[in-house]
XYZ file of C-alpha atoms in Angstrom:
718
model
C 56.242 -29.036 -27.655
C 59.423 -29.030 -29.755
C 61.551 -28.495 -26.833
C 60.239 -31.582 -25.047
C 60.750 -33.916 -28.086
C 63.881 -32.831 -29.347
C 65.924 -31.805 -26.315
C 67.926 -34.859 -25.876
C 67.836 -36.703 -29.198
C 71.141 -35.122 -30.063
C 72.972 -36.835 -27.085
C 71.391 -40.155 -27.684
C 72.222 -41.972 -30.865
C 69.569 -44.575 -31.618
C 65.650 -44.159 -31.710
C 64.697 -46.465 -28.925
C 67.003 -44.978 -26.334
C 65.972 -41.416 -27.470
C 62.320 -42.493 -27.103
C 62.768 -44.011 -23.512
C 64.822 -40.854 -22.518
C 61.821 -38.475 -23.474
C 59.400 -40.759 -21.775
C 61.296 -40.551 -18.449
C 61.989 -36.851 -18.865
C 58.488 -35.536 -20.027
C 55.847 -38.029 -18.696
C 55.061 -39.812 -15.573
C 54.668 -43.165 -17.394
C 56.566 -46.134 -15.942
C 58.934 -47.900 -18.244
C 60.470 -51.500 -18.458
C 63.710 -50.720 -20.413
C 65.143 -54.102 -21.842
C 67.444 -55.268 -24.549
C 70.031 -57.927 -25.498
C 73.469 -57.860 -23.706
C 75.581 -55.046 -25.017
C 72.777 -52.594 -25.997
C 73.608 -49.917 -23.476
C 71.304 -50.419 -20.845
C 73.780 -49.488 -18.029
C 74.965 -46.479 -20.147
C 71.267 -45.365 -20.329
C 70.849 -45.562 -16.529
C 73.801 -43.307 -16.050
C 72.598 -40.861 -18.576
C 69.386 -40.576 -16.682
C 71.088 -40.028 -13.307
C 73.304 -37.436 -14.668
C 70.984 -35.443 -16.856
C 67.282 -35.802 -16.068
C 66.070 -33.135 -13.742
C 63.737 -35.186 -11.452
C 64.129 -36.343 -7.758
C 65.148 -39.986 -8.012
C 66.605 -43.046 -6.278
C 68.449 -45.989 -7.770
C 68.221 -49.372 -6.012
C 69.260 -52.979 -7.277
C 68.670 -56.404 -5.843
C 72.292 -57.182 -4.677
C 74.940 -55.285 -2.960
C 77.504 -55.369 -5.941
C 74.680 -54.226 -8.417
C 73.886 -51.451 -6.097
C 77.499 -50.275 -5.988
C 77.807 -50.476 -9.754
C 74.678 -48.389 -10.232
C 75.722 -45.819 -7.608
C 72.580 -46.678 -5.673
C 71.483 -48.822 -2.622
C 70.156 -52.341 -2.242
C 66.295 -52.702 -2.424
C 66.226 -54.071 1.094
C 68.436 -51.284 2.550
C 66.553 -48.426 0.823
C 63.027 -49.567 1.750
C 63.929 -51.246 4.982
C 62.273 -54.563 3.798
C 63.543 -57.656 5.818
C 65.008 -60.554 3.948
C 62.607 -63.449 3.277
C 59.523 -64.035 1.423
C 56.552 -61.524 1.629
C 53.044 -62.618 0.965
C 50.921 -60.232 -1.221
C 48.588 -59.341 1.537
C 47.291 -56.211 -0.294
C 46.017 -58.343 -3.386
C 45.435 -61.651 -1.863
C 43.563 -61.318 1.582
C 43.935 -64.882 2.435
C 47.568 -64.368 2.568
C 47.132 -62.841 5.875
C 46.049 -66.072 7.274
C 48.259 -68.512 5.563
C 51.328 -68.131 7.844
C 53.358 -68.455 4.637
C 55.424 -65.251 4.829
C 57.767 -63.440 7.321
C 57.836 -60.235 9.363
C 54.407 -59.041 7.836
C 54.675 -55.961 10.286
C 57.966 -54.682 8.871
C 56.492 -51.313 7.623
C 56.387 -49.858 11.024
C 60.197 -49.474 11.236
C 60.611 -47.027 8.264
C 62.203 -43.936 9.489
C 60.692 -40.389 9.225
C 63.538 -39.190 7.082
C 63.286 -42.093 4.534
C 59.438 -41.523 4.569
C 60.037 -37.910 3.449
C 62.370 -39.001 0.863
C 60.079 -41.560 -0.767
C 57.220 -38.952 -0.712
C 59.453 -36.586 -2.589
C 60.504 -39.039 -5.426
C 59.620 -38.421 -9.022
C 61.276 -41.448 -10.357
C 62.376 -44.794 -8.949
C 65.054 -46.746 -11.004
C 65.451 -50.356 -10.403
C 68.578 -52.009 -12.058
C 68.983 -55.801 -12.686
C 65.113 -56.186 -12.495
C 65.336 -59.576 -13.886
C 66.799 -60.637 -10.668
C 64.069 -59.136 -8.536
C 61.420 -61.696 -7.339
C 57.696 -60.973 -7.724
C 57.123 -60.945 -3.955
C 59.902 -58.432 -3.525
C 58.509 -56.038 -6.022
C 55.059 -56.313 -4.432
C 56.768 -55.429 -0.975
C 58.275 -52.195 -2.569
C 54.741 -51.391 -3.802
C 53.589 -51.814 -0.341
C 56.050 -49.385 1.197
C 55.450 -46.783 -1.660
C 51.707 -46.953 -1.148
C 52.052 -46.584 2.648
C 54.317 -43.418 2.303
C 52.636 -41.788 -0.833
C 49.262 -42.391 -2.631
C 47.666 -45.625 -1.161
C 45.258 -45.941 -4.250
C 47.909 -45.986 -7.001
C 50.415 -48.894 -7.916
C 53.766 -48.008 -6.271
C 52.209 -44.838 -4.698
C 52.079 -43.109 -8.090
C 55.836 -42.671 -8.503
C 57.343 -43.266 -12.010
C 59.333 -46.517 -12.187
C 62.196 -47.180 -14.760
C 62.927 -50.927 -14.595
C 66.128 -51.931 -16.336
C 67.328 -55.387 -17.234
C 67.028 -58.426 -19.389
C 64.878 -61.292 -18.533
C 66.800 -63.651 -20.725
C 69.764 -63.205 -18.498
C 70.036 -63.842 -14.748
C 66.861 -64.995 -12.918
C 65.766 -64.296 -9.566
C 66.850 -66.576 -6.652
C 64.179 -69.023 -5.722
C 65.316 -71.121 -2.677
C 62.538 -73.634 -1.774
C 62.496 -72.389 2.021
C 61.720 -68.902 0.806
C 59.943 -69.057 -2.473
C 57.901 -71.933 -1.304
C 56.277 -69.951 1.309
C 54.722 -67.515 -1.228
C 54.726 -69.480 -4.531
C 51.175 -70.494 -4.347
C 50.181 -66.685 -4.713
C 52.130 -66.198 -7.959
C 52.126 -67.531 -11.596
C 55.965 -67.182 -11.786
C 58.877 -65.873 -9.609
C 59.758 -63.210 -12.198
C 58.837 -59.516 -11.580
C 56.270 -59.303 -14.329
C 53.924 -61.707 -12.229
C 53.943 -59.026 -9.325
C 50.343 -57.954 -8.783
C 51.432 -54.200 -8.489
C 53.258 -54.624 -11.888
C 50.347 -55.956 -13.648
C 48.025 -53.057 -12.133
C 50.670 -50.539 -13.229
C 50.924 -51.824 -16.800
C 54.239 -50.042 -17.744
C 55.535 -49.642 -21.263
C 58.267 -51.672 -22.751
C 61.004 -50.199 -24.754
C 63.502 -52.688 -26.177
C 67.040 -51.388 -27.077
C 68.034 -52.737 -30.472
C 71.416 -51.461 -31.315
C 74.405 -53.671 -30.328
C 77.615 -52.013 -29.129
C 79.464 -55.166 -27.973
C 79.227 -57.454 -31.022
C 79.470 -56.574 -34.681
C 79.486 -59.680 -36.585
C 76.114 -60.671 -37.780
C 76.501 -64.307 -37.855
C 77.552 -64.141 -34.150
C 74.595 -61.908 -33.358
C 72.286 -64.425 -34.893
C 73.594 -67.171 -32.813
C 73.330 -65.056 -29.711
C 69.780 -64.365 -30.549
C 69.044 -67.981 -31.011
C 70.607 -68.933 -27.567
C 68.865 -66.030 -26.042
C 65.259 -67.443 -26.637
C 66.393 -71.021 -26.192
C 65.463 -71.960 -29.718
C 68.761 -73.256 -31.021
C 68.814 -74.915 -34.335
C 71.180 -77.964 -34.872
C 73.451 -75.864 -37.123
C 73.818 -73.357 -34.326
C 74.623 -75.996 -31.821
C 77.079 -77.698 -34.132
C 78.771 -74.242 -34.766
C 79.215 -73.652 -30.899
C 80.551 -77.295 -30.271
C 83.296 -76.856 -32.750
C 84.757 -74.344 -30.412
C 85.300 -77.238 -27.944
C 88.813 -77.471 -26.680
C 89.304 -80.301 -24.158
C 92.528 -79.103 -22.458
C 91.821 -75.331 -22.788
C 91.746 -74.723 -19.182
C 95.034 -76.489 -18.550
C 96.679 -74.627 -21.386
C 94.829 -71.462 -20.252
C 96.421 -68.679 -22.552
C 97.517 -65.472 -20.998
C 94.683 -62.790 -21.135
C 91.962 -65.456 -21.406
C 89.431 -65.902 -18.539
C 87.213 -68.895 -17.831
C 83.625 -68.343 -17.227
C 82.087 -71.072 -15.022
C 78.612 -71.795 -14.060
C 79.659 -72.670 -10.377
C 81.515 -70.616 -7.742
C 83.473 -73.562 -6.469
C 84.846 -74.428 -9.942
C 85.918 -70.836 -10.329
C 87.682 -70.788 -6.991
C 89.310 -74.086 -7.633
C 90.839 -72.878 -11.020
C 92.089 -69.589 -9.468
C 93.804 -71.472 -6.508
C 95.399 -74.011 -8.638
C 96.822 -71.493 -11.053
C 98.124 -69.095 -8.347
C 99.816 -72.191 -6.637
C 101.557 -73.007 -9.823
C 103.487 -69.717 -9.716
C 106.925 -69.901 -8.124
C 107.502 -66.945 -5.980
C 106.593 -64.813 -2.954
C 102.993 -63.863 -2.603
C 101.593 -60.481 -1.190
C 98.363 -60.371 0.612
C 96.479 -57.130 0.496
C 93.906 -56.706 3.178
C 90.868 -54.296 2.867
C 90.420 -51.325 5.117
C 86.726 -51.062 5.880
C 85.490 -47.730 7.513
C 81.824 -46.875 8.775
C 79.060 -48.857 7.617
C 79.741 -51.328 4.705
C 78.136 -54.635 4.832
C 80.146 -57.736 3.888
C 77.367 -58.769 1.301
C 78.137 -55.455 -0.586
C 82.035 -55.899 -0.736
C 82.974 -55.293 -4.340
C 86.203 -57.463 -4.250
C 87.630 -60.010 -1.698
C 88.507 -58.668 1.643
C 91.970 -60.355 1.363
C 93.581 -60.710 -2.065
C 96.672 -62.803 -2.416
C 98.802 -62.046 -5.501
C 101.991 -63.179 -7.145
C 104.015 -61.924 -9.985
C 102.529 -63.478 -13.005
C 98.849 -63.695 -11.555
C 96.141 -62.971 -13.909
C 93.712 -60.383 -12.573
C 90.605 -58.496 -13.775
C 89.917 -54.772 -12.988
C 86.616 -54.541 -11.005
C 86.133 -50.847 -11.451
C 86.869 -48.047 -13.857
C 89.849 -45.870 -13.467
C 88.663 -42.714 -11.639
C 92.254 -41.591 -10.498
C 93.610 -40.785 -13.969
C 92.172 -38.766 -16.780
C 93.789 -41.307 -19.188
C 91.285 -44.133 -18.263
C 94.191 -46.504 -17.744
C 91.795 -49.411 -16.866
C 88.110 -50.308 -16.830
C 85.735 -52.797 -15.286
C 86.448 -56.214 -16.706
C 89.941 -55.442 -18.134
C 92.286 -58.346 -17.855
C 96.047 -58.235 -17.160
C 99.133 -59.875 -15.732
C 100.718 -58.709 -12.387
C 104.430 -57.811 -13.275
C 105.338 -55.985 -9.855
C 104.368 -55.988 -6.215
C 104.865 -53.857 -3.320
C 103.137 -53.328 -0.092
C 100.993 -50.404 -1.452
C 101.061 -50.754 -5.258
C 100.437 -53.593 -7.827
C 101.826 -53.082 -11.324
C 99.831 -54.727 -14.048
C 100.636 -55.291 -17.693
C 97.672 -55.603 -20.083
C 97.975 -56.838 -23.756
C 97.961 -54.149 -26.306
C 98.924 -51.320 -23.841
C 102.094 -49.331 -24.397
C 103.226 -49.412 -20.772
C 102.389 -51.031 -17.386
C 99.851 -49.754 -15.017
C 100.865 -48.894 -11.408
C 97.778 -49.210 -9.295
C 97.156 -48.257 -5.706
C 94.256 -49.124 -3.438
C 91.128 -47.401 -4.354
C 87.865 -46.423 -2.474
C 84.385 -47.591 -2.850
C 81.636 -45.994 -0.922
C 78.434 -47.154 0.497
C 76.150 -44.234 -0.296
C 72.681 -43.885 1.257
C 70.191 -41.772 -0.702
C 69.055 -38.898 1.616
C 67.554 -35.384 1.596
C 69.722 -32.338 2.495
C 68.690 -29.251 4.199
C 67.556 -27.797 1.018
C 65.267 -30.549 0.202
C 67.447 -31.922 -2.385
C 68.143 -35.682 -2.970
C 71.769 -36.531 -2.407
C 74.084 -39.328 -1.622
C 75.278 -39.465 1.902
C 78.540 -41.720 2.488
C 77.845 -44.322 5.113
C 80.939 -46.298 4.773
C 83.997 -47.020 2.720
C 85.749 -50.075 1.373
C 89.466 -49.556 0.364
C 91.183 -52.261 -1.450
C 93.005 -53.073 -4.712
C 90.614 -52.706 -7.549
C 90.840 -56.419 -9.033
C 90.248 -60.185 -8.428
C 92.173 -63.228 -9.478
C 90.771 -63.699 -12.945
C 91.894 -67.002 -14.504
C 88.320 -67.777 -13.738
C 85.019 -66.112 -12.453
C 81.411 -67.171 -12.197
C 79.123 -66.457 -15.010
C 76.995 -64.565 -12.661
C 79.922 -62.248 -11.593
C 80.463 -61.638 -15.453
C 77.308 -59.850 -15.878
C 77.819 -56.439 -17.583
C 81.393 -57.085 -18.416
C 82.933 -57.570 -21.960
C 85.955 -59.798 -22.843
C 88.105 -60.360 -25.913
C 88.895 -63.980 -25.051
C 87.003 -66.468 -22.769
C 86.768 -70.137 -22.140
C 83.141 -70.967 -21.282
C 82.604 -73.775 -18.780
C 78.869 -74.128 -18.808
C 78.072 -77.729 -19.623
C 76.475 -77.965 -16.072
C 74.582 -74.610 -16.389
C 71.706 -74.858 -13.822
C 69.554 -71.933 -14.529
C 68.001 -70.323 -17.617
C 70.017 -67.645 -19.262
C 73.437 -68.667 -17.963
C 74.775 -69.773 -21.259
C 73.498 -66.775 -23.028
C 75.082 -64.508 -20.334
C 78.424 -66.429 -20.851
C 78.534 -66.381 -24.753
C 77.221 -62.680 -24.883
C 80.192 -61.401 -22.738
C 82.466 -61.890 -25.854
C 82.961 -59.503 -28.678
C 83.561 -62.286 -31.147
C 82.768 -65.984 -31.795
C 86.469 -66.385 -32.557
C 87.409 -65.426 -29.031
C 85.370 -68.159 -27.405
C 86.567 -71.672 -26.576
C 84.421 -74.406 -24.654
C 85.961 -76.598 -22.006
C 83.183 -79.100 -22.616
C 80.693 -79.603 -25.162
C 77.286 -77.898 -24.735
C 74.428 -80.294 -24.452
C 71.193 -78.886 -25.923
C 69.540 -79.125 -22.538
C 72.171 -76.646 -21.176
C 70.834 -74.005 -23.316
C 67.557 -73.238 -21.510
C 65.065 -70.442 -21.486
C 62.017 -70.385 -19.342
C 58.928 -70.497 -21.702
C 57.210 -67.911 -19.448
C 59.692 -65.199 -20.247
C 59.198 -65.630 -23.957
C 55.547 -65.538 -23.596
C 55.828 -62.330 -21.338
C 58.216 -60.695 -23.873
C 56.039 -61.513 -26.921
C 53.037 -59.952 -25.009
C 55.196 -56.780 -24.385
C 56.442 -56.603 -27.997
C 52.609 -56.708 -29.250
C 52.115 -53.349 -27.738
C 54.815 -51.222 -29.585
C 55.782 -47.821 -28.121
C 56.414 -45.013 -30.601
C 56.258 -41.251 -31.229
C 52.458 -41.418 -31.181
C 52.544 -43.084 -27.644
C 54.956 -40.502 -26.286
C 52.841 -37.477 -27.446
C 49.792 -39.055 -25.984
C 51.557 -39.712 -22.794
C 52.858 -36.009 -22.490
C 49.343 -34.774 -23.020
C 48.000 -37.255 -20.348
C 50.611 -36.022 -17.978
C 49.910 -32.443 -18.238
C 46.102 -33.140 -18.102
C 46.552 -35.443 -15.039
C 48.558 -32.715 -13.413
C 45.744 -30.171 -13.977
C 42.868 -32.402 -12.984
C 44.726 -33.193 -9.653
C 44.425 -29.586 -8.643
C 40.695 -29.644 -8.621
C 40.012 -32.940 -7.106
C 39.566 -32.691 -3.422
C 38.409 -36.258 -2.838
C 41.359 -37.112 -0.648
C 40.789 -34.154 1.627
C 37.206 -35.020 1.778
C 38.021 -38.578 2.861
C 40.447 -37.250 5.643
C 37.929 -34.893 7.024
C 35.069 -37.637 7.127
C 37.720 -39.778 9.093
C 38.283 -36.893 11.481
C 34.316 -36.655 11.872
C 34.113 -40.157 12.719
C 36.628 -39.717 15.432
C 34.902 -36.718 16.875
C 31.695 -38.666 16.830
C 33.301 -41.714 18.431
C 31.729 -42.620 21.766
C 30.126 -39.079 21.596
C 33.615 -37.626 21.884
C 32.904 -34.122 20.741
C 29.512 -33.219 19.161
C 30.462 -29.579 18.352
C 33.669 -30.724 16.650
C 31.772 -33.243 14.839
C 29.434 -30.415 13.505
C 32.373 -28.351 12.544
C 33.947 -31.429 10.605
C 30.566 -31.684 8.828
C 30.378 -28.069 7.940
C 33.905 -27.939 6.499
C 33.204 -31.034 4.710
C 30.152 -29.653 3.059
C 32.271 -26.764 2.162
C 34.714 -28.991 0.438
C 32.005 -31.157 -1.340
C 30.796 -27.940 -2.829
C 34.212 -27.145 -4.077
C 34.714 -30.564 -5.365
C 31.665 -30.254 -7.566
C 33.025 -26.925 -8.983
C 36.281 -28.890 -9.464
C 34.528 -31.461 -11.391
C 32.740 -28.846 -13.657
C 36.270 -27.232 -14.186
C 37.711 -30.650 -14.958
C 35.057 -31.156 -17.626
C 35.958 -27.669 -19.037
C 39.646 -28.737 -19.144
C 38.744 -31.794 -21.161
C 36.884 -29.674 -23.706
C 39.504 -27.102 -24.099
C 42.195 -29.815 -24.558
C 40.172 -31.485 -27.125
C 40.453 -28.008 -29.155
C 44.056 -27.768 -28.247
C 45.944 -30.594 -26.497
C 49.045 -28.317 -26.024
C 48.372 -26.997 -22.490
C 51.073 -24.491 -22.347
C 49.965 -22.864 -25.756
C 46.187 -23.050 -25.098
C 45.188 -19.458 -24.460
C 41.562 -20.106 -23.256
C 42.649 -22.905 -20.919
C 45.449 -20.854 -19.403
C 42.976 -18.076 -18.637
C 40.612 -20.580 -17.077
C 43.509 -21.833 -15.072
C 44.362 -18.378 -13.767
C 40.721 -17.763 -12.838
C 40.310 -20.985 -11.196
C 43.391 -20.399 -9.104
C 42.070 -17.221 -7.599
C 38.612 -18.801 -6.899
C 39.884 -21.850 -5.212
C 42.525 -19.835 -3.199
C 39.985 -17.687 -1.784
C 37.602 -20.590 -1.015
C 40.153 -22.580 0.835
C 41.501 -19.744 2.851
C 38.219 -18.670 4.831
C 38.124 -18.078 8.447
C 35.871 -21.159 9.000
C 38.541 -23.558 7.368
C 41.274 -21.946 9.197
C 39.431 -22.371 12.532
C 38.798 -26.048 11.794
C 42.381 -26.750 11.092
C 43.374 -25.795 14.529
C 40.632 -27.543 16.247
C 41.021 -30.119 19.129
C 38.708 -32.750 20.430
C 37.382 -32.025 23.891
C 37.264 -35.749 24.635
C 39.290 -36.853 27.532
C 39.960 -40.128 25.617
C 43.773 -39.919 24.969
C 43.504 -42.511 22.190
C 41.054 -40.445 20.324
C 43.067 -37.229 20.877
C 46.189 -39.012 19.473
C 44.546 -40.379 16.561
C 42.731 -37.017 15.706
C 46.088 -35.357 15.948
C 47.802 -37.779 13.639
C 45.085 -37.581 10.890
C 44.766 -33.773 11.227
C 48.585 -33.497 10.578
C 48.184 -35.727 7.430
C 45.313 -33.409 6.257
C 47.249 -30.332 6.814
C 50.221 -31.853 5.013
C 47.999 -32.677 1.977
C 46.435 -29.329 2.018
C 49.563 -27.409 2.300
C 50.793 -28.897 -0.836
C 47.397 -28.726 -2.653
C 46.687 -25.019 -1.888
C 50.071 -23.757 -2.739
C 50.247 -25.621 -5.982
C 46.735 -23.982 -6.912
C 48.586 -20.679 -6.050
C 51.394 -21.635 -8.221
C 48.931 -21.545 -11.155
C 47.793 -17.925 -10.633
C 50.049 -16.866 -13.503
C 49.111 -20.048 -15.545
C 50.488 -23.547 -15.968
C 54.018 -24.403 -17.073
C 54.864 -28.014 -16.947
C 58.487 -28.065 -15.604
C 57.905 -25.179 -13.295
C 54.721 -26.847 -11.866
C 56.751 -30.070 -11.333
C 59.476 -28.306 -9.614
C 57.007 -26.452 -7.323
C 55.285 -29.640 -6.243
C 58.479 -31.451 -5.371
C 59.672 -28.418 -3.353
C 56.346 -28.310 -1.500
C 56.484 -32.000 -0.746
C 59.910 -31.598 0.823
C 58.753 -29.032 3.325
C 58.979 -30.705 6.856
C 56.573 -29.064 9.190
C 55.626 -30.269 12.733
C 51.953 -29.844 12.260
C 50.984 -30.526 15.906
C 53.504 -27.671 16.989
C 52.009 -25.468 14.130
C 48.478 -25.998 15.330
C 49.481 -25.253 18.934
C 51.214 -21.990 17.884
C 48.214 -21.014 15.881
C 45.632 -21.757 18.782
C 47.978 -19.694 21.050
C 48.314 -16.777 18.453
C 44.533 -16.863 17.955
C 44.000 -16.785 21.844
C 46.273 -13.774 22.190
C 44.814 -12.054 19.069
C 41.339 -12.768 20.609
C 42.334 -11.212 23.917
C 43.577 -8.262 22.231
C 40.649 -8.007 19.905
C 38.338 -8.118 23.147
C 40.314 -5.418 24.943
C 40.133 -3.155 21.757
C 36.250 -3.761 21.407
C 35.731 -2.876 25.078
C 37.865 0.455 24.736
C 35.944 1.462 21.610
C 32.521 0.820 23.262
C 33.663 2.858 26.151
C 34.829 5.668 23.779
C 31.331 5.643 22.018
C 29.465 5.551 25.323
C 31.476 8.569 26.531
C 30.524 10.519 23.330
C 26.779 9.400 23.603
C 26.871 10.912 27.104
C 28.245 14.140 26.026
C 25.920 14.286 23.143
C 22.916 13.632 25.185
C 23.892 16.465 27.542
C 24.015 18.795 24.444
C 20.636 17.690 23.256
C 19.246 17.672 26.977
C 17.820 14.133 26.443
C 18.439 10.786 27.956
C 21.468 8.805 26.462
C 19.335 5.817 25.277
C 17.674 8.475 22.802
C 20.922 9.027 21.143
C 22.183 5.346 21.032
C 20.988 2.283 22.959
C 23.446 -0.001 24.699
C 22.723 -2.512 21.964
C 23.196 0.069 19.069
C 26.902 0.674 20.498
C 27.589 -3.098 20.720
C 26.299 -3.779 17.037
C 28.236 -0.696 15.821
C 31.511 -1.728 17.249
C 31.038 -5.478 16.115
C 30.499 -4.408 12.612
C 32.709 -1.499 12.362
C 31.450 0.054 9.074
C 33.710 2.222 7.088
C 31.111 4.377 5.222
C 27.586 5.989 5.645
C 26.221 3.283 3.421
C 27.539 0.502 5.569
C 26.382 2.289 8.653
C 22.898 2.533 7.346
C 22.866 -1.281 7.043
C 23.609 -1.830 10.869
C 20.687 -2.751 12.862
C 19.146 0.384 14.589
C 20.762 2.876 12.325
C 17.922 4.420 10.257
C 18.324 7.322 7.721
C 17.726 9.925 10.480
C 20.267 8.666 13.020
C 22.808 8.259 10.173
C 22.261 11.869 9.047
C 22.599 13.170 12.602
C 25.427 11.188 13.936
C 27.023 9.259 11.078
C 30.153 11.174 10.338
C 31.204 11.563 14.106
C 30.609 7.824 14.623
C 32.649 6.750 11.645
C 35.549 8.907 12.942
C 35.226 7.263 16.342
C 35.429 3.837 14.747
C 38.373 4.843 12.629
C 40.334 6.007 15.844
C 39.667 2.602 17.415
C 39.866 1.943 21.046
C 43.485 3.454 21.479
């Protein structure tokens, strides 16, 4: 177990981040990873994407957030239409309230996307604080449809990243009003699926952005909306009434409203005397306007203040980074030269390319990003002012905060926490106490989460539970039983096919018997794990796993089951036949994975190898209808060949019988009757002992003719 607990601790430098990494790497427990601004949440996301060996997808609620996280938007990935979505799975009355939109949207999910969703080990949702409760339930709905319908989010592991004390979900009355009656709050933690899931919460503690303890204490008070009079007084001492008019070089205004930021930028650009250059973006392929990372047209003049909107990927020197501020000192049609305070030389910048990447599966069944479109533009925006919303995730040395009219909880905290030091902040207007607001429901939710601490003991228990659950799933045939019962009901519908119904019942009885054996084995697993919880180093358990693999493989590959899997209803009702074929394909897909996972444990159980095998098997794309047709054709041809061979062999034995009867001077029936020959060829014994058990072959007949008959049978009908 040591390799699991220490494998990544050397790369991560704080205990909470190390703990979260090991939960993601070695268990299937879902996590809500949170932390104050500047604690490294985005860095952790990138570490997981680059290092964790799981099939994963990254999604975010907005286009810009998705681009920054190198993922897709939630609506695009899950093909969820915009608008409100009633929690129809959890609140049956929502079906009848006419409160939500497009409740039949699931039917449009493409086959390739379904395969991808089925294959996932891990789903990462970035900026989770901006995800509304009904949208999270809609994600759960898609995942259940494509995966395990009985488990929250279809059983996939979730990594939810964000800070509830920062930006809140959008709650336009015309949308949220449609579904507000079903939820306690609009926040993601009020999602029904989230409450069923009960993810663990890990809060990152180490701050990387701010170092000054007094400033950190101020931010902590603002974050939870409990600002003392002394703290408010300290902040308002930063008030500088003409700070925007005197806007110092290298300082940015953070405004609560987009119109205010645009007004400041336009005014400052107009004040500069000189020619302007307009840089137009080049858009190729599919790149929705809502995902544009910067403006489609950027007007610049020498002297304009700009902010870089991405990291430098064209130079090994990392000349600029997302959020870095500078002044334009040179312009051509293809380049912009920017000078940044503290740099030794100016930076010549060309247009860069952003990619709209769709998460897909390649031919090898591996998750990869497929470029759908490109957006080519200069990598910055005018930056005398930006909105607080757009400053999310950025760091500034100097900022003027224009937040007296902050309209949503968390805005003031986001603005203040963008800055490295208190000394780097100026206020364009004093902050009234009511501008610093935090939703009390967030405080309650976070206090509840922190009351259940996550630690090393929790991790080790989760690892043991993960191994145990993987094993238990091997010997649980309930889902296959339910599928066969469904096929039996179809075969019985309107007396569609009585023989097929009987066949379904026979196979179901076989699986019920296996399921009971599996339940016995599961209890044995439990007892052996109590003695030694380390699955991989539990010798008696490993032996039982190997024994069980051999037993269940034999029982699941009988001719009876194989015959059933290629069966067809004889009903002329096309609807029944179509539904039967669809359900049989689903059963075959599940059985294929299940049986081959059992076979994988014939040499014992090893966690990482088992997980890789499961993912690979789930990615196999088989047209089961075509497979069944080929098997039926093959069985038919084999049956014809077998019939021809049997007839030839019966003729060979009859010819021998005729010659033998002539030698003995008796009637042919005294040597062997016709029924003796039919039974002999049907059984085809391989030894005298087996021959003696065939009907009509007593000791005398076996002694007289046994060796000759066995040789005839060995030669076959050729």
